[in-house]
Amino acid sequence: MIPLEKIVRERDIEDKPREACGLFGVFDHPDASKLCYFGLYALQHRGQESAGIAVAQDGAIDEYKAMGLVHDVFDMDILDGLKGTCAIGHVRYSTTGSSVVANAQPLVVRHRDRAYAVAHNGNLVNAHHVKAELEDAGSIFQTTMDSEVFLHLFVRSLHLGFEEALKASVARLKGAFSMVVLTSRGEVIGIKDPNGFRPLCLGKLNGAWVLASETCALDLVQAEFVRELDPGEIVIINGNGVKSIHTKTPNRRSFCIFEFIYFARPDSTFFGHNVYLTRKAHGRRLAEESPVDADLVMPFPDSGTYAALGFSETSGIPFETGMIRNHYVGRTFIQPTQSMRDFSVRVKLNPIKELLRGKDIIIIEDSIIRGTTARTRVKALRDLGVKRVHLRVSGPAHRFPCHYGIDFSTKGELIAARMSVEELRKHLGLDTLSYLSLEGLLAATGIENPEDQFCKACFDGCYPVQFDENLSKHCMEPGSIR
């Protein structure tokens, strides 16, 4: 029998940035829980650790959540049991708080004769300070998530009135937060932070209202896209319709540029620009900035595929799928023996030897984070007889950690922060290595005044919201520094 410790999660071997969570909300639909299920299914790429749905019915909130993928967590019996016309849902990848079922969302609290549920995408950079303040005042926390801080602030401010409590709570939060909130009265609320780091959009479906992290979720449930929420906006959806409240915002927004580069599904749209076409534009600009002669252009599926198509179109070098992905590798798999060191990489991608042997190839990637996976794959290509390997990256080098909801929160994790481009080229075993310039990345989005629209801190170190040195994924855990 294979020991349990041989079971490794895909997350542990994938050298890619990870984002924090997908949100979905439904107001006034007879199949709210089922609609939420399908919305979360479309957003599964944003988080694969846990999934949950909360529904409002008869002045109460019922919920179901568990560790795992959406289709593993829910079945028809569970969804039939979640009765109500208003619901919110969440898929999670943890960037604050451990990956345990206690930290799964939506998080539900009961205060006096009412209940409230919240689902959060992003990272609050001051949550550990606010939590300490609340605990000193007598608050008791159920989880180690930053999201719970919002609910404590909210219920403590309800004496101001419902809308004022929302505004007062949001004003205390710093960092990245898109949220959907459900009340036991059946209200659904969408909240976006003043900088607009994380996406959230509004849709309509046969009289019902829908909130979603990405437009691809609206497409699946056949909801009509209405608009994206503005930075600092709170929308309250109830029987009176949709009420919009705008809070104070900075002069520029800070939408995460990595939504366009990697996080979002290619069929989603932000700022009126499709993600698929934007990634192709990144590849075209990359071919202009860093041309090189080769026999073929190929991605490491699936992250670099769309930029590789654009690179091929502009360079005239044929696009090939030189690596075949095993789509049946689940979230976990078993390593048979310790001696198979590279099995975790090879089980997912296998090169077409007859296509690649003796060729000069250009590999297109969207990022290099830790460099471990790229180095293993380049070595495998060398071993099968590829003549020259050129790597082109469709974004600038990651040299600075992200504290707004991407899971590389220390500079030491980023190989480009420790090595020059030439040092990294040698380390990875490449013939040439080039990154897309930050100027080229922004220009290729096609968005007006891109310098004033995006957070680029992971590339340039210019952080829109300040944080302290004690901020970490586990800063809310017991015994952490206050």
GROMACS .gro file of C-alpha atoms in nm:
model
  482
    1MET     CA    1   0.000   0.000   0.000
    2ILE     CA    2   0.124   0.349  -0.084
    3PRO     CA    3   0.166   0.561   0.232
    4LEU     CA    4  -0.063   0.862   0.269
    5GLU     CA    5   0.233   1.099   0.275
    6LYS     CA    6   0.301   1.004  -0.089
    7ILE     CA    7  -0.018   1.183  -0.187
    8VAL     CA    8   0.073   1.530  -0.307
    9ARG     CA    9  -0.152   1.809  -0.417
   10GLU     CA   10  -0.127   1.969  -0.757
   11ARG     CA   11  -0.089   2.308  -0.590
   12ASP     CA   12   0.242   2.196  -0.436
   13ILE     CA   13   0.406   2.118  -0.768
   14GLU     CA   14   0.262   2.389  -0.990
   15ASP     CA   15   0.499   2.685  -1.029
   16LYS     CA   16   0.224   2.937  -1.089
   17PRO     CA   17   0.081   3.232  -0.898
   18ARG     CA   18  -0.240   3.153  -0.715
   19GLU     CA   19  -0.528   3.389  -0.668
   20ALA     CA   20  -0.780   3.416  -0.390
   21CYS     CA   21  -1.134   3.310  -0.464
   22GLY     CA   22  -1.437   3.342  -0.688
   23LEU     CA   23  -1.769   3.501  -0.591
   24PHE     CA   24  -2.124   3.455  -0.710
   25GLY     CA   25  -2.452   3.601  -0.582
   26VAL     CA   26  -2.818   3.566  -0.682
   27PHE     CA   27  -3.117   3.780  -0.590
   28ASP     CA   28  -3.479   3.672  -0.649
   29HIS     CA   29  -3.449   3.351  -0.849
   30PRO     CA   30  -3.652   3.036  -0.770
   31ASP     CA   31  -3.345   2.815  -0.824
   32ALA     CA   32  -3.095   3.040  -0.650
   33SER     CA   33  -2.878   2.762  -0.504
   34LYS     CA   34  -2.857   2.576  -0.836
   35LEU     CA   35  -2.779   2.899  -1.021
   36CYS     CA   36  -2.506   2.965  -0.764
   37TYR     CA   37  -2.367   2.615  -0.819
   38PHE     CA   38  -2.328   2.672  -1.192
   39GLY     CA   39  -2.183   3.017  -1.136
   40LEU     CA   40  -1.919   2.870  -0.904
   41TYR     CA   41  -1.853   2.595  -1.156
   42ALA     CA   42  -1.758   2.863  -1.409
   43LEU     CA   43  -1.533   3.028  -1.149
   44GLN     CA   44  -1.359   2.710  -1.033
   45HIS     CA   45  -1.026   2.829  -1.178
   46ARG     CA   46  -1.014   3.102  -0.914
   47GLY     CA   47  -1.004   2.863  -0.620
   48GLN     CA   48  -0.997   2.486  -0.572
   49GLU     CA   49  -0.958   2.440  -0.196
   50SER     CA   50  -1.318   2.469  -0.081
   51ALA     CA   51  -1.663   2.565  -0.205
   52GLY     CA   52  -1.975   2.689  -0.031
   53ILE     CA   53  -2.324   2.830  -0.083
   54ALA     CA   54  -2.547   3.020   0.161
   55VAL     CA   55  -2.918   3.085   0.101
   56ALA     CA   56  -3.172   3.313   0.273
   57GLN     CA   57  -3.518   3.175   0.349
   58ASP     CA   58  -3.789   3.272   0.601
   59GLY     CA   59  -3.568   3.513   0.793
   60ALA     CA   60  -3.277   3.270   0.831
   61ILE     CA   61  -2.960   3.172   0.643
   62ASP     CA   62  -2.880   2.812   0.561
   63GLU     CA   63  -2.540   2.709   0.429
   64TYR     CA   64  -2.335   2.419   0.302
   65LYS     CA   65  -1.961   2.423   0.247
   66ALA     CA   66  -1.677   2.172   0.240
   67MET     CA   67  -1.323   2.119   0.120
   68GLY     CA   68  -1.287   2.024  -0.247
   69LEU     CA   69  -1.404   2.119  -0.594
   70VAL     CA   70  -1.756   2.241  -0.665
   71HIS     CA   71  -1.874   1.916  -0.822
   72ASP     CA   72  -1.729   1.716  -0.530
   73VAL     CA   73  -1.883   1.935  -0.260
   74PHE     CA   74  -2.240   1.957  -0.397
   75ASP     CA   75  -2.492   1.709  -0.531
   76MET     CA   76  -2.858   1.748  -0.621
   77ASP     CA   77  -2.983   1.647  -0.278
   78ILE     CA   78  -2.769   1.914  -0.112
   79LEU     CA   79  -2.878   2.180  -0.360
   80ASP     CA   80  -3.246   2.084  -0.321
   81GLY     CA   81  -3.202   2.129   0.053
   82LEU     CA   82  -3.069   2.483   0.012
   83LYS     CA   83  -3.408   2.648  -0.038
   84GLY     CA   84  -3.444   3.019  -0.097
   85THR     CA   85  -3.456   3.275  -0.374
   86CYS     CA   86  -3.141   3.462  -0.268
   87ALA     CA   87  -2.796   3.306  -0.237
   88ILE     CA   88  -2.424   3.373  -0.242
   89GLY     CA   89  -2.141   3.132  -0.321
   90HIS     CA   90  -1.765   3.109  -0.292
   91VAL     CA   91  -1.471   2.906  -0.420
   92ARG     CA   92  -1.153   2.953  -0.219
   93TYR     CA   93  -0.781   2.962  -0.256
   94SER     CA   94  -0.635   3.071   0.077
   95THR     CA   95  -0.399   3.367   0.103
   96THR     CA   96  -0.490   3.457   0.462
   97GLY     CA   97  -0.573   3.176   0.704
   98SER     CA   98  -0.509   2.805   0.679
   99SER     CA   99  -0.676   2.581   0.422
  100VAL     CA  100  -0.923   2.411   0.657
  101VAL     CA  101  -1.300   2.372   0.652
  102ALA     CA  102  -1.341   2.625   0.937
  103ASN     CA  103  -1.204   2.887   0.696
  104ALA     CA  104  -1.427   2.787   0.405
  105GLN     CA  105  -1.678   3.048   0.291
  106PRO     CA  106  -1.939   3.192   0.285
  107LEU     CA  107  -1.891   3.279   0.650
  108VAL     CA  108  -2.219   3.311   0.839
  109VAL     CA  109  -2.275   3.498   1.167
  110ARG     CA  110  -2.590   3.552   1.369
  111HIS     CA  111  -2.647   3.879   1.553
  112ARG     CA  112  -2.957   3.926   1.765
  113ASP     CA  113  -3.252   3.822   1.547
  114ARG     CA  114  -3.073   3.834   1.211
  115ALA     CA  115  -2.801   3.652   1.020
  116TYR     CA  116  -2.540   3.766   0.769
  117ALA     CA  117  -2.311   3.579   0.529
  118VAL     CA  118  -2.005   3.708   0.348
  119ALA     CA  119  -1.784   3.575   0.068
  120HIS     CA  120  -1.459   3.759  -0.001
  121ASN     CA  121  -1.202   3.773  -0.278
  122GLY     CA  122  -0.876   3.953  -0.199
  123ASN     CA  123  -0.656   4.025   0.100
  124LEU     CA  124  -0.699   4.280   0.381
  125VAL     CA  125  -0.359   4.419   0.472
  126ASN     CA  126  -0.474   4.564   0.807
  127ALA     CA  127  -0.693   4.272   0.920
  128HIS     CA  128  -0.449   4.154   1.189
  129HIS     CA  129  -0.445   4.498   1.352
  130VAL     CA  130  -0.823   4.538   1.337
  131LYS     CA  131  -0.871   4.185   1.473
  132ALA     CA  132  -0.648   4.261   1.773
  133GLU     CA  133  -0.846   4.578   1.839
  134LEU     CA  134  -1.178   4.391   1.818
  135GLU     CA  135  -1.058   4.111   2.044
  136ASP     CA  136  -0.943   4.362   2.301
  137ALA     CA  137  -1.299   4.498   2.294
  138GLY     CA  138  -1.445   4.149   2.351
  139SER     CA  139  -1.505   4.007   2.003
  140ILE     CA  140  -1.467   3.630   1.961
  141PHE     CA  141  -1.349   3.505   1.620
  142GLN     CA  142  -1.456   3.175   1.464
  143THR     CA  143  -1.186   3.162   1.195
  144THR     CA  144  -0.837   3.282   1.107
  145MET     CA  145  -0.957   3.458   0.792
  146ASP     CA  146  -0.928   3.828   0.729
  147SER     CA  147  -1.283   3.819   0.588
  148GLU     CA  148  -1.434   3.770   0.933
  149VAL     CA  149  -1.305   4.112   1.041
  150PHE     CA  150  -1.559   4.275   0.808
  151LEU     CA  151  -1.856   4.102   0.974
  152HIS     CA  152  -1.743   4.202   1.322
  153LEU     CA  153  -1.704   4.564   1.213
  154PHE     CA  154  -2.042   4.554   1.041
  155VAL     CA  155  -2.251   4.421   1.332
  156ARG     CA  156  -2.077   4.658   1.575
  157SER     CA  157  -2.185   4.949   1.352
  158LEU     CA  158  -2.549   4.847   1.298
  159HIS     CA  159  -2.664   5.107   1.553
  160LEU     CA  160  -2.583   5.360   1.277
  161GLY     CA  161  -2.835   5.197   1.041
  162PHE     CA  162  -2.784   4.929   0.776
  163GLU     CA  163  -2.635   5.142   0.498
  164GLU     CA  164  -2.421   5.348   0.734
  165ALA     CA  165  -2.292   5.027   0.894
  166LEU     CA  166  -2.181   4.903   0.552
  167LYS     CA  167  -2.004   5.230   0.476
  168ALA     CA  168  -1.840   5.251   0.818
  169SER     CA  169  -1.714   4.891   0.795
  170VAL     CA  170  -1.571   4.933   0.446
  171ALA     CA  171  -1.398   5.254   0.554
  172ARG     CA  172  -1.200   5.060   0.817
  173LEU     CA  173  -1.068   4.802   0.569
  174LYS     CA  174  -0.743   4.840   0.374
  175GLY     CA  175  -0.626   4.623   0.089
  176ALA     CA  176  -0.803   4.421  -0.177
  177PHE     CA  177  -1.163   4.318  -0.125
  178SER     CA  178  -1.447   4.232  -0.352
  179MET     CA  179  -1.730   4.087  -0.144
  180VAL     CA  180  -2.081   3.953  -0.178
  181VAL     CA  181  -2.297   3.969   0.135
  182LEU     CA  182  -2.630   3.801   0.208
  183THR     CA  183  -2.872   3.901   0.483
  184SER     CA  184  -3.143   3.684   0.637
  185ARG     CA  185  -3.396   3.939   0.506
  186GLY     CA  186  -3.294   3.835   0.155
  187GLU     CA  187  -3.079   4.131   0.057
  188VAL     CA  188  -2.772   4.068  -0.160
  189ILE     CA  189  -2.489   4.321  -0.143
  190GLY     CA  190  -2.184   4.363  -0.363
  191ILE     CA  191  -1.880   4.554  -0.235
  192LYS     CA  192  -1.565   4.661  -0.415
  193ASP     CA  193  -1.263   4.818  -0.245
  194PRO     CA  194  -1.170   5.183  -0.321
  195ASN     CA  195  -0.871   5.080  -0.535
  196GLY     CA  196  -1.069   4.826  -0.736
  197PHE     CA  197  -0.809   4.549  -0.706
  198ARG     CA  198  -1.042   4.253  -0.761
  199PRO     CA  199  -1.318   4.209  -1.018
  200LEU     CA  200  -1.693   4.206  -0.954
  201CYS     CA  201  -1.970   4.254  -1.207
  202LEU     CA  202  -2.348   4.284  -1.211
  203GLY     CA  203  -2.584   4.091  -1.438
  204LYS     CA  204  -2.956   4.038  -1.487
  205LEU     CA  205  -3.152   3.719  -1.559
  206ASN     CA  206  -3.527   3.732  -1.627
  207GLY     CA  207  -3.585   3.983  -1.349
  208ALA     CA  208  -3.331   3.830  -1.113
  209TRP     CA  209  -3.000   3.999  -1.033
  210VAL     CA  210  -2.663   3.830  -1.037
  211LEU     CA  211  -2.318   3.927  -0.902
  212ALA     CA  212  -2.007   3.745  -1.024
  213SER     CA  213  -1.629   3.775  -1.017
  214GLU     CA  214  -1.611   3.728  -1.394
  215THR     CA  215  -1.841   3.762  -1.692
  216CYS     CA  216  -1.780   3.398  -1.790
  217ALA     CA  217  -2.004   3.300  -1.495
  218LEU     CA  218  -2.281   3.526  -1.626
  219ASP     CA  219  -2.248   3.361  -1.966
  220LEU     CA  220  -2.293   3.012  -1.823
  221VAL     CA  221  -2.618   3.097  -1.645
  222GLN     CA  222  -2.730   3.309  -1.945
  223ALA     CA  223  -2.743   3.630  -1.746
  224GLU     CA  224  -2.712   3.961  -1.928
  225PHE     CA  225  -2.403   4.161  -1.837
  226VAL     CA  226  -2.505   4.499  -1.697
  227ARG     CA  227  -2.176   4.653  -1.581
  228GLU     CA  228  -1.869   4.615  -1.363
  229LEU     CA  229  -1.888   4.762  -1.015
  230ASP     CA  230  -1.684   5.079  -0.971
  231PRO     CA  231  -1.397   5.098  -0.723
  232GLY     CA  232  -1.537   5.185  -0.380
  233GLU     CA  233  -1.893   5.099  -0.482
  234ILE     CA  234  -2.150   4.922  -0.265
  235VAL     CA  235  -2.461   4.788  -0.441
  236ILE     CA  236  -2.759   4.684  -0.229
  237ILE     CA  237  -3.006   4.459  -0.409
  238ASN     CA  238  -3.351   4.409  -0.256
  239GLY     CA  239  -3.717   4.432  -0.346
  240ASN     CA  240  -3.674   4.798  -0.434
  241GLY     CA  241  -3.414   4.720  -0.703
  242VAL     CA  242  -3.044   4.802  -0.707
  243LYS     CA  243  -2.915   5.090  -0.498
  244SER     CA  244  -2.561   5.211  -0.557
  245ILE     CA  245  -2.350   5.384  -0.291
  246HIS     CA  246  -2.011   5.528  -0.385
  247THR     CA  247  -1.747   5.570  -0.116
  248LYS     CA  248  -1.430   5.779  -0.125
  249THR     CA  249  -1.169   5.652  -0.372
  250PRO     CA  250  -0.812   5.742  -0.476
  251ASN     CA  251  -0.746   5.937  -0.795
  252ARG     CA  252  -0.642   5.620  -0.978
  253ARG     CA  253  -0.768   5.264  -0.969
  254SER     CA  254  -0.547   4.961  -0.911
  255PHE     CA  255  -0.709   4.669  -1.090
  256CYS     CA  256  -0.480   4.365  -1.074
  257ILE     CA  257  -0.303   4.341  -1.410
  258PHE     CA  258  -0.258   3.968  -1.353
  259GLU     CA  259  -0.628   3.912  -1.418
  260PHE     CA  260  -0.547   3.983  -1.783
  261ILE     CA  261  -0.219   3.790  -1.780
  262TYR     CA  262  -0.320   3.469  -1.604
  263PHE     CA  263  -0.600   3.458  -1.346
  264ALA     CA  264  -0.917   3.522  -1.543
  265ARG     CA  265  -1.073   3.277  -1.784
  266PRO     CA  266  -1.000   3.378  -2.144
  267ASP     CA  267  -1.372   3.413  -2.220
  268SER     CA  268  -1.416   3.683  -1.954
  269THR     CA  269  -1.415   4.058  -2.016
  270PHE     CA  270  -1.285   4.352  -1.811
  271PHE     CA  271  -1.296   4.722  -1.905
  272GLY     CA  272  -1.482   4.611  -2.219
  273HIS     CA  273  -1.177   4.411  -2.333
  274ASN     CA  274  -1.180   4.034  -2.381
  275VAL     CA  275  -0.908   3.846  -2.191
  276TYR     CA  276  -0.833   3.602  -2.477
  277LEU     CA  277  -0.773   3.881  -2.726
  278THR     CA  278  -0.567   4.078  -2.474
  279ARG     CA  279  -0.338   3.781  -2.415
  280LYS     CA  280  -0.291   3.742  -2.789
  281ALA     CA  281  -0.200   4.112  -2.803
  282HIS     CA  282   0.061   4.052  -2.532
  283GLY     CA  283   0.212   3.783  -2.751
  284ARG     CA  284   0.217   4.008  -3.057
  285ARG     CA  285   0.394   4.282  -2.863
  286LEU     CA  286   0.640   4.027  -2.723
  287ALA     CA  287   0.730   3.915  -3.077
  288GLU     CA  288   0.798   4.278  -3.171
  289GLU     CA  289   1.012   4.345  -2.864
  290SER     CA  290   1.208   4.016  -2.854
  291PRO     CA  291   1.229   3.855  -3.199
  292VAL     CA  292   1.427   3.535  -3.249
  293ASP     CA  293   1.460   3.280  -3.530
  294ALA     CA  294   1.324   2.934  -3.463
  295ASP     CA  295   1.135   2.644  -3.620
  296LEU     CA  296   0.823   2.669  -3.408
  297VAL     CA  297   0.645   2.853  -3.127
  298MET     CA  298   0.483   2.653  -2.848
  299PRO     CA  299   0.331   2.710  -2.503
  300PHE     CA  300   0.348   2.505  -2.189
  301PRO     CA  301  -0.026   2.435  -2.177
  302ASP     CA  302  -0.236   2.600  -2.083
  303SER     CA  303  -0.109   2.927  -1.945
  304GLY     CA  304   0.096   3.054  -2.239
  305THR     CA  305  -0.130   2.935  -2.520
  306TYR     CA  306  -0.300   3.261  -2.616
  307ALA     CA  307   0.016   3.473  -2.603
  308ALA     CA  308   0.188   3.204  -2.812
  309LEU     CA  309  -0.080   3.241  -3.079
  310GLY     CA  310  -0.017   3.615  -3.094
  311PHE     CA  311   0.360   3.566  -3.103
  312SER     CA  312   0.322   3.320  -3.391
  313GLU     CA  313   0.095   3.551  -3.590
  314THR     CA  314   0.336   3.845  -3.567
  315SER     CA  315   0.661   3.649  -3.610
  316GLY     CA  316   0.536   3.423  -3.888
  317ILE     CA  317   0.684   3.124  -3.703
  318PRO     CA  318   0.443   2.828  -3.694
  319PHE     CA  319   0.248   2.761  -3.375
  320GLU     CA  320   0.262   2.403  -3.252
  321THR     CA  321   0.132   2.223  -2.947
  322GLY     CA  322   0.462   2.060  -2.862
  323MET     CA  323   0.351   1.947  -2.516
  324ILE     CA  324   0.037   1.744  -2.457
  325ARG     CA  325  -0.144   1.795  -2.130
  326ASN     CA  326  -0.307   1.508  -1.943
  327HIS     CA  327  -0.646   1.659  -1.861
  328TYR     CA  328  -0.739   1.365  -1.640
  329VAL     CA  329  -0.487   1.453  -1.369
  330GLY     CA  330  -0.710   1.553  -1.082
  331ARG     CA  331  -0.641   1.777  -0.792
  332THR     CA  332  -0.443   1.500  -0.625
  333PHE     CA  333  -0.232   1.216  -0.751
  334ILE     CA  334   0.007   0.962  -0.606
  335GLN     CA  335   0.381   0.947  -0.657
  336PRO     CA  336   0.469   0.578  -0.680
  337THR     CA  337   0.831   0.600  -0.564
  338GLN     CA  338   1.068   0.856  -0.419
  339SER     CA  339   1.313   0.789  -0.702
  340MET     CA  340   1.071   0.937  -0.958
  341ARG     CA  341   1.166   1.294  -0.864
  342ASP     CA  342   1.018   1.458  -1.172
  343PHE     CA  343   0.703   1.249  -1.192
  344SER     CA  344   0.491   1.532  -1.054
  345VAL     CA  345   0.581   1.744  -1.357
  346ARG     CA  346   0.586   1.472  -1.622
  347VAL     CA  347   0.247   1.332  -1.526
  348LYS     CA  348   0.084   1.654  -1.646
  349LEU     CA  349   0.274   1.732  -1.967
  350ASN     CA  350   0.442   1.505  -2.221
  351PRO     CA  351   0.643   1.636  -2.521
  352ILE     CA  352   0.586   1.518  -2.879
  353LYS     CA  353   0.935   1.386  -2.942
  354GLU     CA  354   0.905   1.349  -3.319
  355LEU     CA  355   0.795   1.712  -3.353
  356LEU     CA  356   1.060   1.866  -3.129
  357ARG     CA  357   1.375   1.659  -3.172
  358GLY     CA  358   1.651   1.856  -3.348
  359LYS     CA  359   1.445   2.177  -3.362
  360ASP     CA  360   1.499   2.534  -3.246
  361ILE     CA  361   1.191   2.619  -3.042
  362ILE     CA  362   1.038   2.924  -2.875
  363ILE     CA  363   0.845   2.857  -2.555
  364ILE     CA  364   0.590   3.117  -2.448
  365GLU     CA  365   0.506   3.146  -2.078
  366ASP     CA  366   0.304   3.410  -1.894
  367SER     CA  367   0.524   3.415  -1.582
  368ILE     CA  368   0.819   3.262  -1.401
  369ILE     CA  369   0.762   3.261  -1.026
  370ARG     CA  370   0.990   3.014  -0.851
  371GLY     CA  371   1.148   2.865  -1.164
  372THR     CA  372   1.136   2.504  -1.047
  373THR     CA  373   0.886   2.373  -1.301
  374ALA     CA  374   1.036   2.566  -1.594
  375ARG     CA  375   1.383   2.430  -1.522
  376THR     CA  376   1.258   2.071  -1.512
  377ARG     CA  377   1.067   2.110  -1.839
  378VAL     CA  378   1.357   2.274  -2.021
  379LYS     CA  379   1.585   1.990  -1.911
  380ALA     CA  380   1.333   1.736  -2.040
  381LEU     CA  381   1.333   1.910  -2.379
  382ARG     CA  382   1.713   1.907  -2.391
  383ASP     CA  383   1.718   1.538  -2.302
  384LEU     CA  384   1.493   1.445  -2.594
  385GLY     CA  385   1.714   1.630  -2.843
  386VAL     CA  386   1.576   1.983  -2.886
  387LYS     CA  387   1.860   2.189  -3.037
  388ARG     CA  388   1.792   2.542  -2.908
  389VAL     CA  389   1.539   2.657  -2.648
  390HIS     CA  390   1.427   3.021  -2.634
  391LEU     CA  391   1.188   3.133  -2.360
  392ARG     CA  392   0.969   3.440  -2.400
  393VAL     CA  393   0.754   3.558  -2.110
  394SER     CA  394   0.439   3.759  -2.186
  395GLY     CA  395   0.477   3.980  -1.879
  396PRO     CA  396   0.758   4.158  -1.694
  397ALA     CA  397   0.972   3.979  -1.436
  398HIS     CA  398   0.812   3.923  -1.094
  399ARG     CA  399   1.054   4.087  -0.854
  400PHE     CA  400   0.823   4.200  -0.574
  401PRO     CA  401   0.579   4.009  -0.351
  402CYS     CA  402   0.204   4.066  -0.365
  403HIS     CA  403   0.008   4.142  -0.047
  404TYR     CA  404  -0.329   4.190  -0.212
  405GLY     CA  405  -0.439   3.830  -0.268
  406ILE     CA  406  -0.178   3.650  -0.479
  407ASP     CA  407   0.005   3.371  -0.302
  408PHE     CA  408   0.365   3.486  -0.334
  409SER     CA  409   0.396   3.710  -0.032
  410THR     CA  410   0.774   3.700   0.025
  411LYS     CA  411   1.047   3.826  -0.203
  412GLY     CA  412   1.252   3.512  -0.146
  413GLU     CA  413   0.993   3.307  -0.333
  414LEU     CA  414   1.053   3.503  -0.654
  415ILE     CA  415   1.350   3.379  -0.855
  416ALA     CA  416   1.367   3.698  -1.066
  417ALA     CA  417   1.424   3.898  -0.746
  418ARG     CA  418   1.741   3.700  -0.680
  419MET     CA  419   1.882   3.665  -1.031
  420SER     CA  420   1.945   3.889  -1.330
  421VAL     CA  421   1.790   3.786  -1.662
  422GLU     CA  422   2.126   3.641  -1.772
  423GLU     CA  423   2.169   3.449  -1.446
  424LEU     CA  424   1.817   3.314  -1.477
  425ARG     CA  425   1.877   3.214  -1.839
  426LYS     CA  426   2.175   3.003  -1.732
  427HIS     CA  427   1.990   2.861  -1.432
  428LEU     CA  428   1.699   2.746  -1.649
  429GLY     CA  429   1.927   2.605  -1.920
  430LEU     CA  430   1.801   2.834  -2.197
  431ASP     CA  431   1.969   2.972  -2.506
  432THR     CA  432   1.786   3.304  -2.473
  433LEU     CA  433   1.535   3.455  -2.229
  434SER     CA  434   1.330   3.772  -2.266
  435TYR     CA  435   1.038   3.930  -2.082
  436LEU     CA  436   0.770   4.161  -2.217
  437SER     CA  437   0.839   4.515  -2.097
  438LEU     CA  438   0.598   4.679  -1.854
  439GLU     CA  439   0.536   4.953  -2.108
  440GLY     CA  440   0.458   4.692  -2.372
  441LEU     CA  441   0.229   4.500  -2.138
  442LEU     CA  442   0.021   4.807  -2.057
  443ALA     CA  443   0.006   4.928  -2.417
  444ALA     CA  444  -0.107   4.585  -2.539
  445THR     CA  445  -0.416   4.594  -2.315
  446GLY     CA  446  -0.560   4.858  -2.545
  447ILE     CA  447  -0.710   5.036  -2.244
  448GLU     CA  448  -0.697   5.414  -2.226
  449ASN     CA  449  -0.450   5.558  -1.974
  450PRO     CA  450  -0.338   5.215  -1.850
  451GLU     CA  451  -0.087   5.364  -1.605
  452ASP     CA  452  -0.383   5.493  -1.404
  453GLN     CA  453  -0.585   5.172  -1.418
  454PHE     CA  454  -0.372   4.882  -1.292
  455CYS     CA  455  -0.182   4.759  -0.989
  456LYS     CA  456   0.168   4.662  -1.111
  457ALA     CA  457   0.334   4.624  -0.771
  458CYS     CA  458   0.463   4.271  -0.841
  459PHE     CA  459   0.659   4.417  -1.133
  460ASP     CA  460   0.764   4.765  -1.019
  461GLY     CA  461   0.734   4.757  -0.638
  462CYS     CA  462   0.496   5.054  -0.629
  463TYR     CA  463   0.230   4.945  -0.379
  464PRO     CA  464  -0.101   5.136  -0.395
  465VAL     CA  465  -0.191   5.047  -0.034
  466GLN     CA  466   0.075   5.035   0.237
  467PHE     CA  467   0.120   4.737   0.471
  468ASP     CA  468   0.345   4.641   0.761
  469GLU     CA  469   0.626   4.389   0.776
  470ASN     CA  470   0.426   4.145   0.993
  471LEU     CA  471   0.174   4.082   0.714
  472SER     CA  472   0.174   3.715   0.610
  473LYS     CA  473  -0.064   3.436   0.516
  474HIS     CA  474  -0.075   3.317   0.878
  475CYS     CA  475  -0.079   3.657   1.053
  476MET     CA  476  -0.432   3.586   1.181
  477GLU     CA  477  -0.335   3.253   1.337
  478PRO     CA  478  -0.311   3.211   1.718
  479GLY     CA  479   0.025   3.323   1.851
  480SER     CA  480   0.101   3.553   1.558
  481ILE     CA  481   0.253   3.896   1.618
  482ARG     CA  482  -0.008   4.154   1.707
   0.00000   0.00000   0.00000
